[in-house]
Short mmCIF file of C-alpha atoms in Angstrom, two decimals:
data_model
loop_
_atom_site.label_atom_id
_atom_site.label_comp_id
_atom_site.label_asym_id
_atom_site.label_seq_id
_atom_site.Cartn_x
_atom_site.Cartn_y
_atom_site.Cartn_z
CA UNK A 1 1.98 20.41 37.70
CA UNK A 2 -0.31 17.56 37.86
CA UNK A 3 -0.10 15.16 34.99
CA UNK A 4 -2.40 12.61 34.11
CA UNK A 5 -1.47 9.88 31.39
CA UNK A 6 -4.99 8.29 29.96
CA UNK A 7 -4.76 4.90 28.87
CA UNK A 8 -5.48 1.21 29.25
CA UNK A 9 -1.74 0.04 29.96
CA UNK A 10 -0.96 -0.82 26.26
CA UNK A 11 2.89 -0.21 25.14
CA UNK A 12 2.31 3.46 23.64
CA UNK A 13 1.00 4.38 27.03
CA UNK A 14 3.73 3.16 28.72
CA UNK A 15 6.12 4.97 26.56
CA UNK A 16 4.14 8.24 27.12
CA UNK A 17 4.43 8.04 30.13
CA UNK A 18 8.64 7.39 30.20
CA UNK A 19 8.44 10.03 27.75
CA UNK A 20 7.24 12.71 29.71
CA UNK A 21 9.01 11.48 32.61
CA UNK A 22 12.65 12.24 30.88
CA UNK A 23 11.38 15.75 29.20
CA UNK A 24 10.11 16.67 33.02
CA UNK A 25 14.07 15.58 34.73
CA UNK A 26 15.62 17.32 31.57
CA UNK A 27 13.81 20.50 32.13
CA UNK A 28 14.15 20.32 36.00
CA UNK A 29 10.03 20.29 36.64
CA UNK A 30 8.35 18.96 39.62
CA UNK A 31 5.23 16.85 38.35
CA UNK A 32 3.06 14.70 40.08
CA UNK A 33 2.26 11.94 37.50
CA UNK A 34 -0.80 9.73 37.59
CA UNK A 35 -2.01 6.60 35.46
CA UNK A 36 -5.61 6.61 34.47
CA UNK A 37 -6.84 3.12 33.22
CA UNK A 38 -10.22 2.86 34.43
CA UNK A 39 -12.36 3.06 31.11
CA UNK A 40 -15.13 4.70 32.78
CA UNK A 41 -12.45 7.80 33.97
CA UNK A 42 -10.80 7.73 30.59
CA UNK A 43 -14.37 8.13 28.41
CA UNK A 44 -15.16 10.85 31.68
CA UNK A 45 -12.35 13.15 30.04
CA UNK A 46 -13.88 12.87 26.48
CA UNK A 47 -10.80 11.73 25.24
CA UNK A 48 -11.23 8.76 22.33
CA UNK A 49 -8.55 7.36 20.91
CA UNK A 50 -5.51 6.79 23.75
CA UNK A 51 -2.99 7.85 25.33
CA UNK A 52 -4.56 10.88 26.35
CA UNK A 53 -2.56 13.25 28.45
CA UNK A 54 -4.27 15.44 31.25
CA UNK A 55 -2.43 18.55 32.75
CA UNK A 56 -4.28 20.49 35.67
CA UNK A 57 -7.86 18.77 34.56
CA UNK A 58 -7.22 19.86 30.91
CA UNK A 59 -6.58 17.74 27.87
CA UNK A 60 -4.31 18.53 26.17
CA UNK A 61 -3.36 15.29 23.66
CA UNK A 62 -5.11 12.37 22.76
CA UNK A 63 -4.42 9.74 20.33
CA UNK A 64 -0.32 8.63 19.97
CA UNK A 65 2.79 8.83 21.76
CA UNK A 66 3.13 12.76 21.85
CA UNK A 67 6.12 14.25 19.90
CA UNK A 68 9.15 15.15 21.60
CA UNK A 69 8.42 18.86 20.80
CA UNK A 70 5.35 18.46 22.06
CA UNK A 71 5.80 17.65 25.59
CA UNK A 72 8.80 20.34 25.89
CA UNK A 73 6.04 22.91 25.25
CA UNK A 74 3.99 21.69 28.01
CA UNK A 75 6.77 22.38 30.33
CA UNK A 76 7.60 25.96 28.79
CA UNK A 77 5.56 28.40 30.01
CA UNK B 1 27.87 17.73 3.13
CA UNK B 2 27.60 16.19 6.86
CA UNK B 3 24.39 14.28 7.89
CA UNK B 4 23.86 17.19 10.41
CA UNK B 5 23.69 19.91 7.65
CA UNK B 6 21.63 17.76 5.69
CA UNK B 7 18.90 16.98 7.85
CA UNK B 8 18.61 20.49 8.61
CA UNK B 9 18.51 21.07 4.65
CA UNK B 10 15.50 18.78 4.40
CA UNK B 11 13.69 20.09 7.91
CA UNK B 12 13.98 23.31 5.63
CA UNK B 13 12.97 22.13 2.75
CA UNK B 14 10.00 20.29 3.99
CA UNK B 15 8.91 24.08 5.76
CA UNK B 16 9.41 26.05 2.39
CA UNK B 17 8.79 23.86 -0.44
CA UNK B 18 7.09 20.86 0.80
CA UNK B 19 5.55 19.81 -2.86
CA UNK B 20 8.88 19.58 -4.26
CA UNK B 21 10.07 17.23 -1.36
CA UNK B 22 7.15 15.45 -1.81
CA UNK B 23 7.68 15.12 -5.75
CA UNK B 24 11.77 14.20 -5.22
CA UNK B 25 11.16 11.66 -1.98
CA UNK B 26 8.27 9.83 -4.59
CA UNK B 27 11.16 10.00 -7.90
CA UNK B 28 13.47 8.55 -5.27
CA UNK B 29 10.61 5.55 -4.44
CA UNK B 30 10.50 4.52 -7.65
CA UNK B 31 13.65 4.39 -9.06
CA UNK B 32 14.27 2.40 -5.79
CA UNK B 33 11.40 -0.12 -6.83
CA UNK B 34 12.87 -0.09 -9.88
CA UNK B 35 16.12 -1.65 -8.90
CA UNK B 36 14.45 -4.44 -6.79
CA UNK B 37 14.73 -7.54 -8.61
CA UNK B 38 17.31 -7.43 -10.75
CA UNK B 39 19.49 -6.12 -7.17
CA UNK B 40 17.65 -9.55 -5.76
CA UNK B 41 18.25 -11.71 -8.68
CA UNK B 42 22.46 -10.85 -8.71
CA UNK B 43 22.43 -11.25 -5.32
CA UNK B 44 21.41 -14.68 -5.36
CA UNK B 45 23.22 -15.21 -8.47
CA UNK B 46 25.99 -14.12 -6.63
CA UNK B 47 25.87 -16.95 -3.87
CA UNK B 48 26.79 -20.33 -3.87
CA UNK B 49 23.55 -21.82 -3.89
CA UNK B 50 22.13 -23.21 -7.03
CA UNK B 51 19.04 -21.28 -8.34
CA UNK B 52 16.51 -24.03 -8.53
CA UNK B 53 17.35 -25.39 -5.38
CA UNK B 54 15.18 -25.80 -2.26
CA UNK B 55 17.72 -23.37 -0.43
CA UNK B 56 17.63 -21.22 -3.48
CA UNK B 57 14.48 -20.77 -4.40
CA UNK B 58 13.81 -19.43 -0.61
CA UNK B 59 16.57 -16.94 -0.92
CA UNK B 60 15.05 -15.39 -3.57
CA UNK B 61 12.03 -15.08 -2.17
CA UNK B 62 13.33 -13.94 0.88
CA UNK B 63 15.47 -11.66 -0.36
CA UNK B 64 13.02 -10.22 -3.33
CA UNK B 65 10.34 -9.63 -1.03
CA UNK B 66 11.43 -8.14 2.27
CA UNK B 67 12.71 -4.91 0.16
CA UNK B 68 9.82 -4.68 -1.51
CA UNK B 69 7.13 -4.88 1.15
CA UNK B 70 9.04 -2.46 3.17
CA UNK B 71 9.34 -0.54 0.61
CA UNK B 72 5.64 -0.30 -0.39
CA UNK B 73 4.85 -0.35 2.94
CA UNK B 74 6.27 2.81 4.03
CA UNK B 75 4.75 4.33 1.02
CA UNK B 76 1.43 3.39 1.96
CA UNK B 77 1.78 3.99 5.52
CA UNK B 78 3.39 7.71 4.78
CA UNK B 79 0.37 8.28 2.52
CA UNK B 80 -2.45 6.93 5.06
CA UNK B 81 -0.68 9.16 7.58
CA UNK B 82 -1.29 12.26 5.15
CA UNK B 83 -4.32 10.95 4.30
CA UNK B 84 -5.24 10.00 8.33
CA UNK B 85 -4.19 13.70 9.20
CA UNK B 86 -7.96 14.83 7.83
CA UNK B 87 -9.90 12.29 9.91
CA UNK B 88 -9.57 12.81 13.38
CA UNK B 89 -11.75 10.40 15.63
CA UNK B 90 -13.55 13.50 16.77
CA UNK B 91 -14.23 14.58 12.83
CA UNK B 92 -15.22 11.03 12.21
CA UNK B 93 -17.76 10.88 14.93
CA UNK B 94 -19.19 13.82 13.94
CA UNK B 95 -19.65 12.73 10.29
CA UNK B 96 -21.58 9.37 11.65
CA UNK B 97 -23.24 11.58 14.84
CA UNK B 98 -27.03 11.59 14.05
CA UNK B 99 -27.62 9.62 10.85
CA UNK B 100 -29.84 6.87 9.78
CA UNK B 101 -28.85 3.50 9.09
CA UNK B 102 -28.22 2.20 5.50
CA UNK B 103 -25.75 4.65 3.94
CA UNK B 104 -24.16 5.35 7.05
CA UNK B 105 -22.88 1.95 7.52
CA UNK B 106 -21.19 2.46 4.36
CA UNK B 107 -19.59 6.00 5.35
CA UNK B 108 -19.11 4.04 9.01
CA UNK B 109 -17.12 1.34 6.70
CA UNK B 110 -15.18 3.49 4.55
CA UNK B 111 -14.02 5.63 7.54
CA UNK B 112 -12.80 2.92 9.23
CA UNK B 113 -10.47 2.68 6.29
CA UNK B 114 -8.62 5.88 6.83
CA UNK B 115 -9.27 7.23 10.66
CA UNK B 116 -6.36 6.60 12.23
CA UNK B 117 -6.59 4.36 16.10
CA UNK B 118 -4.47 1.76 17.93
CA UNK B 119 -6.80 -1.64 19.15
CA UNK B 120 -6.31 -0.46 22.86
CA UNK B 121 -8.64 2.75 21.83
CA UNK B 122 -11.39 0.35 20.36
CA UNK B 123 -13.51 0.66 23.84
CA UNK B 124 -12.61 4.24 24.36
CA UNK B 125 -13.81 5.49 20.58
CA UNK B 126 -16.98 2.80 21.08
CA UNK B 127 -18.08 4.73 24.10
CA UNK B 128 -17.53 7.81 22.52
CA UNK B 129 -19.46 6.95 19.27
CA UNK B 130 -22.78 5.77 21.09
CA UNK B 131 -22.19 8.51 23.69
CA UNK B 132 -23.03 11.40 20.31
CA UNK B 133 -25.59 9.20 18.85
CA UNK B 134 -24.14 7.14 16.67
CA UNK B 135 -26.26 3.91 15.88
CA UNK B 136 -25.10 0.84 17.18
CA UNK B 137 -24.95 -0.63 13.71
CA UNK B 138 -22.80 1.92 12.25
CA UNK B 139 -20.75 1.82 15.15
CA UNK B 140 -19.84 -1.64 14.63
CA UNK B 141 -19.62 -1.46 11.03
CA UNK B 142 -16.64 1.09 11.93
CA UNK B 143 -15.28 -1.07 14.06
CA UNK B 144 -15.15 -4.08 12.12
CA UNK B 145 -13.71 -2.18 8.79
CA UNK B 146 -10.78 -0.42 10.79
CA UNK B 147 -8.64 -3.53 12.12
CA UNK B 148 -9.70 -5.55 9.16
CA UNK B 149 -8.94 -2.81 6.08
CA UNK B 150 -6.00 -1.46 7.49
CA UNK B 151 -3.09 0.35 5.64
CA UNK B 152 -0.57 -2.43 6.63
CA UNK B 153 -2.79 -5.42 5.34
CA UNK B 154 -3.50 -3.42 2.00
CA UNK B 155 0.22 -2.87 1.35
CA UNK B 156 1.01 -5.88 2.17
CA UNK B 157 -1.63 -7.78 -0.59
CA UNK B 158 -0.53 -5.54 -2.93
CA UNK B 159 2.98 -6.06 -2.75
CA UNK B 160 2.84 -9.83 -2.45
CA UNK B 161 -0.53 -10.64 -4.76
CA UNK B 162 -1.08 -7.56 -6.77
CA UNK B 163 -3.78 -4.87 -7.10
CA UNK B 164 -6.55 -6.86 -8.35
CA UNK B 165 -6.44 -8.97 -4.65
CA UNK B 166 -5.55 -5.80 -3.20
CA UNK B 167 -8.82 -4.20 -4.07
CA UNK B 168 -10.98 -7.37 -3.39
CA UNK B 169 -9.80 -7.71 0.11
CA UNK B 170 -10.90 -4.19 0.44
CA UNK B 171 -14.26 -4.19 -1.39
CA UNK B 172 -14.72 -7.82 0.47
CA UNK B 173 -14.12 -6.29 3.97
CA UNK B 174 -15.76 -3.20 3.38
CA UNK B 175 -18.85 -5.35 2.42
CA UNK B 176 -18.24 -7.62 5.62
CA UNK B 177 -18.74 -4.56 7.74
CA UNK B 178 -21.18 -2.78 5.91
CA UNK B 179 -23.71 -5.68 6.15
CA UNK B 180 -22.73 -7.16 9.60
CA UNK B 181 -23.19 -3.66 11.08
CA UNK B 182 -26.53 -3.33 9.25
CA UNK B 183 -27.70 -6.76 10.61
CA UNK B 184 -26.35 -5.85 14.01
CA UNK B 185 -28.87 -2.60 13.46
CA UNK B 186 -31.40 -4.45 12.93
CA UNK B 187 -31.66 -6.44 15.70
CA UNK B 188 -31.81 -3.86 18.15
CA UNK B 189 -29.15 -4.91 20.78
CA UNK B 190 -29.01 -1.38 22.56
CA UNK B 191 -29.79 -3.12 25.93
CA UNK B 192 -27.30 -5.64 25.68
CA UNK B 193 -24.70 -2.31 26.47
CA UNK B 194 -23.41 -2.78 29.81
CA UNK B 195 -25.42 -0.31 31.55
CA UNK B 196 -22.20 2.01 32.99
CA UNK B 197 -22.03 2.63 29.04
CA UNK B 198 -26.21 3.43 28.60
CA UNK B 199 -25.98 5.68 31.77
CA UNK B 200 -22.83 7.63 30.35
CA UNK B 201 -23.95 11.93 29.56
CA UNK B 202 -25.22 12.21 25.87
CA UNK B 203 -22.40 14.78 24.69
CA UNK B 204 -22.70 16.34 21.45
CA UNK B 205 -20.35 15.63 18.95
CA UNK B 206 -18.15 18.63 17.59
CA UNK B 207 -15.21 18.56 14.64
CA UNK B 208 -12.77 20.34 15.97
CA UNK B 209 -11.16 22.97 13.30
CA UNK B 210 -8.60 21.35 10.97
CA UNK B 211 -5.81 24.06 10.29
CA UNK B 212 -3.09 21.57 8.99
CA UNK B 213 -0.67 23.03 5.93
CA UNK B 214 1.23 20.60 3.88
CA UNK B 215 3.96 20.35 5.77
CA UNK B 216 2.08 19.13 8.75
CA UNK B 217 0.55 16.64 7.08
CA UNK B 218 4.10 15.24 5.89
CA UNK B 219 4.94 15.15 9.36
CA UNK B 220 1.88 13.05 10.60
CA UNK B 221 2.77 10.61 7.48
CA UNK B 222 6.35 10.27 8.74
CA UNK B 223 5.08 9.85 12.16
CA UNK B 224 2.90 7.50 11.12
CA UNK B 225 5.85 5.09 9.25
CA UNK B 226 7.63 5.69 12.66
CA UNK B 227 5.28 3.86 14.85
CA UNK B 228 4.01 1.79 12.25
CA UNK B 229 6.51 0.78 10.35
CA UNK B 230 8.78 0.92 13.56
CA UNK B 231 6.25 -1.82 14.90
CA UNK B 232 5.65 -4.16 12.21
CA UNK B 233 8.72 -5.14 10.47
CA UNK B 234 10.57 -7.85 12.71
CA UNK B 235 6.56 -9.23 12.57
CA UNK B 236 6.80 -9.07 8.19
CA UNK B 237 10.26 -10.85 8.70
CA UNK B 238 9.28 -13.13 10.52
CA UNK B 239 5.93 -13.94 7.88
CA UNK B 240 8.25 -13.86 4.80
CA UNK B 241 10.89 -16.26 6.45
CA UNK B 242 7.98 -18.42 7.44
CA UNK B 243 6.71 -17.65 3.42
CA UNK B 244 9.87 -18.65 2.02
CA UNK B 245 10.59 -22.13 3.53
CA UNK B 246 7.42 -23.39 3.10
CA UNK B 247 8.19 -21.83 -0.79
CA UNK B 248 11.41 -23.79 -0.75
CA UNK B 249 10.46 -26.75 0.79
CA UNK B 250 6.60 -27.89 0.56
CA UNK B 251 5.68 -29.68 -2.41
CA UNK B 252 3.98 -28.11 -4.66
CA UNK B 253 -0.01 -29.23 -4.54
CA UNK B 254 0.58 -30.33 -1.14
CA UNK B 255 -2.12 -27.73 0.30
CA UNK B 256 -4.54 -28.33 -2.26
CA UNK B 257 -5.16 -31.37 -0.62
CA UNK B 258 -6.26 -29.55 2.87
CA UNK B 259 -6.73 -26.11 1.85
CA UNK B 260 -7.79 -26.42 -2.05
CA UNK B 261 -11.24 -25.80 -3.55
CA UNK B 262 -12.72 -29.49 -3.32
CA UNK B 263 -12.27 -29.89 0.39
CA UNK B 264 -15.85 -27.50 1.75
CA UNK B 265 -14.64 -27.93 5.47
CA UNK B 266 -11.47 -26.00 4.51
CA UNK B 267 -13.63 -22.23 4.65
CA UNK B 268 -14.76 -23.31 8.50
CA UNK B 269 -11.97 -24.58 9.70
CA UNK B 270 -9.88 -21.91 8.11
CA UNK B 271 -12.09 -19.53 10.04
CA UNK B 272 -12.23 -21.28 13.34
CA UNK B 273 -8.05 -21.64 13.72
CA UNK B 274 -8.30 -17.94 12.63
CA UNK B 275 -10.10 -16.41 15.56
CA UNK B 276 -7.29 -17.23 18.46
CA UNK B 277 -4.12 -16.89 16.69
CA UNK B 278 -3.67 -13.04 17.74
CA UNK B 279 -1.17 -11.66 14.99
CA UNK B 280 -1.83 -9.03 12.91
CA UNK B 281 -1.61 -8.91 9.00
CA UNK B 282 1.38 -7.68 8.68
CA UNK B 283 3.09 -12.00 10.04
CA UNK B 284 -0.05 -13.25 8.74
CA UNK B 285 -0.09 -12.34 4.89
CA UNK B 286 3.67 -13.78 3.60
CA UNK B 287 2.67 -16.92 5.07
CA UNK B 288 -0.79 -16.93 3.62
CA UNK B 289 0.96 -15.96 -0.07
CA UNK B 290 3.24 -19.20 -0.03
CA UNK B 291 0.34 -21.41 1.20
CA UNK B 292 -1.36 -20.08 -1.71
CA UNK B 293 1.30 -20.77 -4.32
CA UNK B 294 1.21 -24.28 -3.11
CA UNK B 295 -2.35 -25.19 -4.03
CA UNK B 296 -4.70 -22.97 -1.51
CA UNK B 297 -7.81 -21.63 -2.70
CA UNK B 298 -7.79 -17.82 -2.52
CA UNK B 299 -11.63 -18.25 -1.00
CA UNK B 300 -9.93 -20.02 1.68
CA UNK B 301 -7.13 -18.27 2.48
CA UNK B 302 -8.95 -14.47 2.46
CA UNK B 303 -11.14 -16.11 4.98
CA UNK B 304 -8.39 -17.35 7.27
CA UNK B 305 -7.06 -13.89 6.65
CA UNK B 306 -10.04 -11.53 7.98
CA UNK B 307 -10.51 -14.45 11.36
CA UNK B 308 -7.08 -13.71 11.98
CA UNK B 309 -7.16 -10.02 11.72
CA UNK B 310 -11.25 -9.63 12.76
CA UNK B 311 -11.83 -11.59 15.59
CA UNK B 312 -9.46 -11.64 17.77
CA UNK B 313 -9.76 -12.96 21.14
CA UNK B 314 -8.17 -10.32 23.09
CA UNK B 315 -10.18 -7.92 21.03
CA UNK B 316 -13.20 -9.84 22.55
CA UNK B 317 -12.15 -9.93 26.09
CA UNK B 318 -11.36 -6.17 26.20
CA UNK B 319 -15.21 -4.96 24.49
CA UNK B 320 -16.84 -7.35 27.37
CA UNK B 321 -16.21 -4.17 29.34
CA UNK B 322 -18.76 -2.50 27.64
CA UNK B 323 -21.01 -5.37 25.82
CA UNK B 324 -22.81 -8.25 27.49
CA UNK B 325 -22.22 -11.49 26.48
CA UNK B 326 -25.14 -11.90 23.96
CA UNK B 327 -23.83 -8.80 22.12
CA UNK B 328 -20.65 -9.81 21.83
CA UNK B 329 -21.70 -13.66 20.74
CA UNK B 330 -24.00 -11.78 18.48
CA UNK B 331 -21.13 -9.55 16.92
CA UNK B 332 -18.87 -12.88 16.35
CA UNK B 333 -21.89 -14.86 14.88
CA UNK B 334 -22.35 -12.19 12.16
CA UNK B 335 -18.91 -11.66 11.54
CA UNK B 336 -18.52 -14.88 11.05
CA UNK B 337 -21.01 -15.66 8.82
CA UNK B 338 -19.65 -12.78 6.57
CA UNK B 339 -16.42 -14.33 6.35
CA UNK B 340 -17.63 -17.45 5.69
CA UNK B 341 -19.71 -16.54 3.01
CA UNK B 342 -16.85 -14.64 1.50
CA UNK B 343 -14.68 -18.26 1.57
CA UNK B 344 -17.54 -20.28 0.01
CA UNK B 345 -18.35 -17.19 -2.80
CA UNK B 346 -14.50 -17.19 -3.98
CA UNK B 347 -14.05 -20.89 -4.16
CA UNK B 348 -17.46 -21.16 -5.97
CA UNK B 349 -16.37 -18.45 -8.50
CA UNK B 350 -13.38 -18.26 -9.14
#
């Protein structure tokens, strides 16, 4: 899976991003996980409000830390 | 009844009947609020200070209003987050997308108000706005309204000044935005965009469907006193501490000599030290209520108050990614002369 965290380094991206790290080691998935800061990339995606989060070229959150739930779904099916 | 079983009672609860959880959490609130000062006032009867001491009469203050702003602030917070839940930046943008001027500044404004956004998506949701079409103007007048009328500083004024000052910060910052955006409008700056921004695809500007029960929106409102309140408090500890030894321990009138209605300069100046302290309202507005009791004109101090929480320098530095200089020296002139005027209209009237 490749996972792309959108954001401009502020604290809630950071903690996305250790977020879905942990939920990816707990379930046992192989990720590759990439930082997006540059604005011009981020507005690309369409996304508005970050963190945004990017999963094979599809967003699929955008504004907030992502719940918990959340990001175990991604990782389900 | 273990805490186990009972969370699960209330995850329940909140699924099935979330009116009535709604109804018992707000009963709860309030009989809570109810209890505040006399809990505060036998609490400090109960130490060994003496009442009307300098020690004293900071305890009390401390210890009266931490409760109660956290209190109120998680209520308002919870609520915004309920209330945020219907006003998605995509929804928002496509309320504004393809309007005039005029009214739309004050829809711009009032949005601002309730859609919810963290400072580090400012640039983001600016490039997204003038990407569907969204005036410049009314882009900024959303801009300016959102950090400025935010949920924490409103529950904040009304805990520690009441509703009346409550409402005129709001109508006073909605009218800040309204008419700098307007002015902004007017002049035409859509060149002064860096160009990366003019060159971006038009996209049009969809809602997105909105399929949120009751429940749901519960949840955003106790997400939303998670990472708010989760953020803010050691900041509103901090502010009341400050708040309550300058209660204890200034003399009273002392700030009406430097920040009282006689001395003009005090609106300027109040507004120039307000622009690089970076702190938001929520360390800004205990301090701001003691200064106040000791002799501060409220023109004055509601001034220093929107600097502080308007224009920012960080917030600066970060939109000269997408504006050129002269729009951004543009957007602080106007800004600034709204918040002046604001200073010099209070101490004039009131």
């Amino acid at each position: 899976m490749d996972i792309k965290v959108l954001g401009s380094g502020c604290a809630n991206c950071r903690n996305t991003i250790a977020l879905i790290q942990q939920v990816a080691q707990d379930k046992g998935a192989t990720i590759t996980l990439d930082k997006v800061e540059a604005l011009r990339d981020i507005v690309g995606y369409g996304v508005m409000a970050t963190p945004g989060v990017v999963i094979d070229g599809r967003v699929v959150h955008a504004g907030g830390v992502p719940s918990r739930s959340k990001v175990e779904g991604w990782f389900a099916g | 009844m273990s805490a186990l079983t009972l969370s699960r009672r209330t995850q329940q609860m909140a699924q099935q009947h979330p009116r009535a959880l709604l109804l018992l959490a707000a009963l709860a609130w309030w009989l809570l609020y109810r209890a505040l000062n006399p809990a505060s006032e036998a609490l400090v009867a109960a130490l060994p200070v003496a009442r009307d001491s300098h020690l004293g009469s900071a305890l009390q203050f401390f210890l009266y209003d931490t409760p109660k702003v956290l209190l109120l602030l998680t209520a308002v917070v919870f609520v915004m987050g309920m209330v945020n839940s219907f006003f998605t930046p995509e929804r928002t943008r496509a309320l504004l997308a393809g309007r005039g001027e005029g009214l739309a500044n004050v829809m711009a404004a009032s949005l601002g108000v309730v859609t919810p956004f963290c400072s580090c998506s400012a640039v983001p949701l600016f490039i997204g706005f003038v990407q569907a079409g969204v005036p410049l103007g009314v882009t900024f007048s959303f801009l300016i309204s959102a950090p400025m009328v935010n949920e924490v500083a409103l529950a904040l004024l009304l805990g520690l000044f009441g509703w009346k000052i409550a409402l005129l910060y709001l109508g006073l910052g909605l009218a800040v935005a309204i008419g700098a955006g307007w002015i902004i409008g007017r002049l035409k700056l859509e060149a002064q965009l860096e160009d990366w921004v003019r060159e971006m695809p038009r996209v049009p500007a969809s809602a997105g469907h909105d399929d949120l029960a009751l429940a749901g929106r519960m949840a955003a409102g106790l997400d939303n006193v998670r990472q708010i309140v989760g953020r803010v408090w050691p900041y509103i500890l901090a502010g009341i501490a400050i708040g309550a030894v300058i209660h204890g321990w200034v003399p009273q009138d002392f700030m009406a000599a430097i920040m009282g209605k006689d001395a003009w300069w005090s609106v300027p100046l109040a507004v120039l030290l307000g622009v690089p302290m970076y702190t938001n309202a929520a360390g800004i507005i205990p301090i701001v209520q003691a200064l106040l009791a000791k002799g501060a004109a409220l023109g004055t101090v509601l001034a220093f108050m929107m600097s502080v929480i308007a224009l920012s320098l960080p917030e600066m530095i970060i939109l000269r990614k997408v504006l050129k200089p002269r729009l951004i020296a543009t957007f602080v002139a106007v800004v600034a002369t709204g918040i002046l005027a604001v200073g010099f209209i209070f101490n004039a009237v009131l």
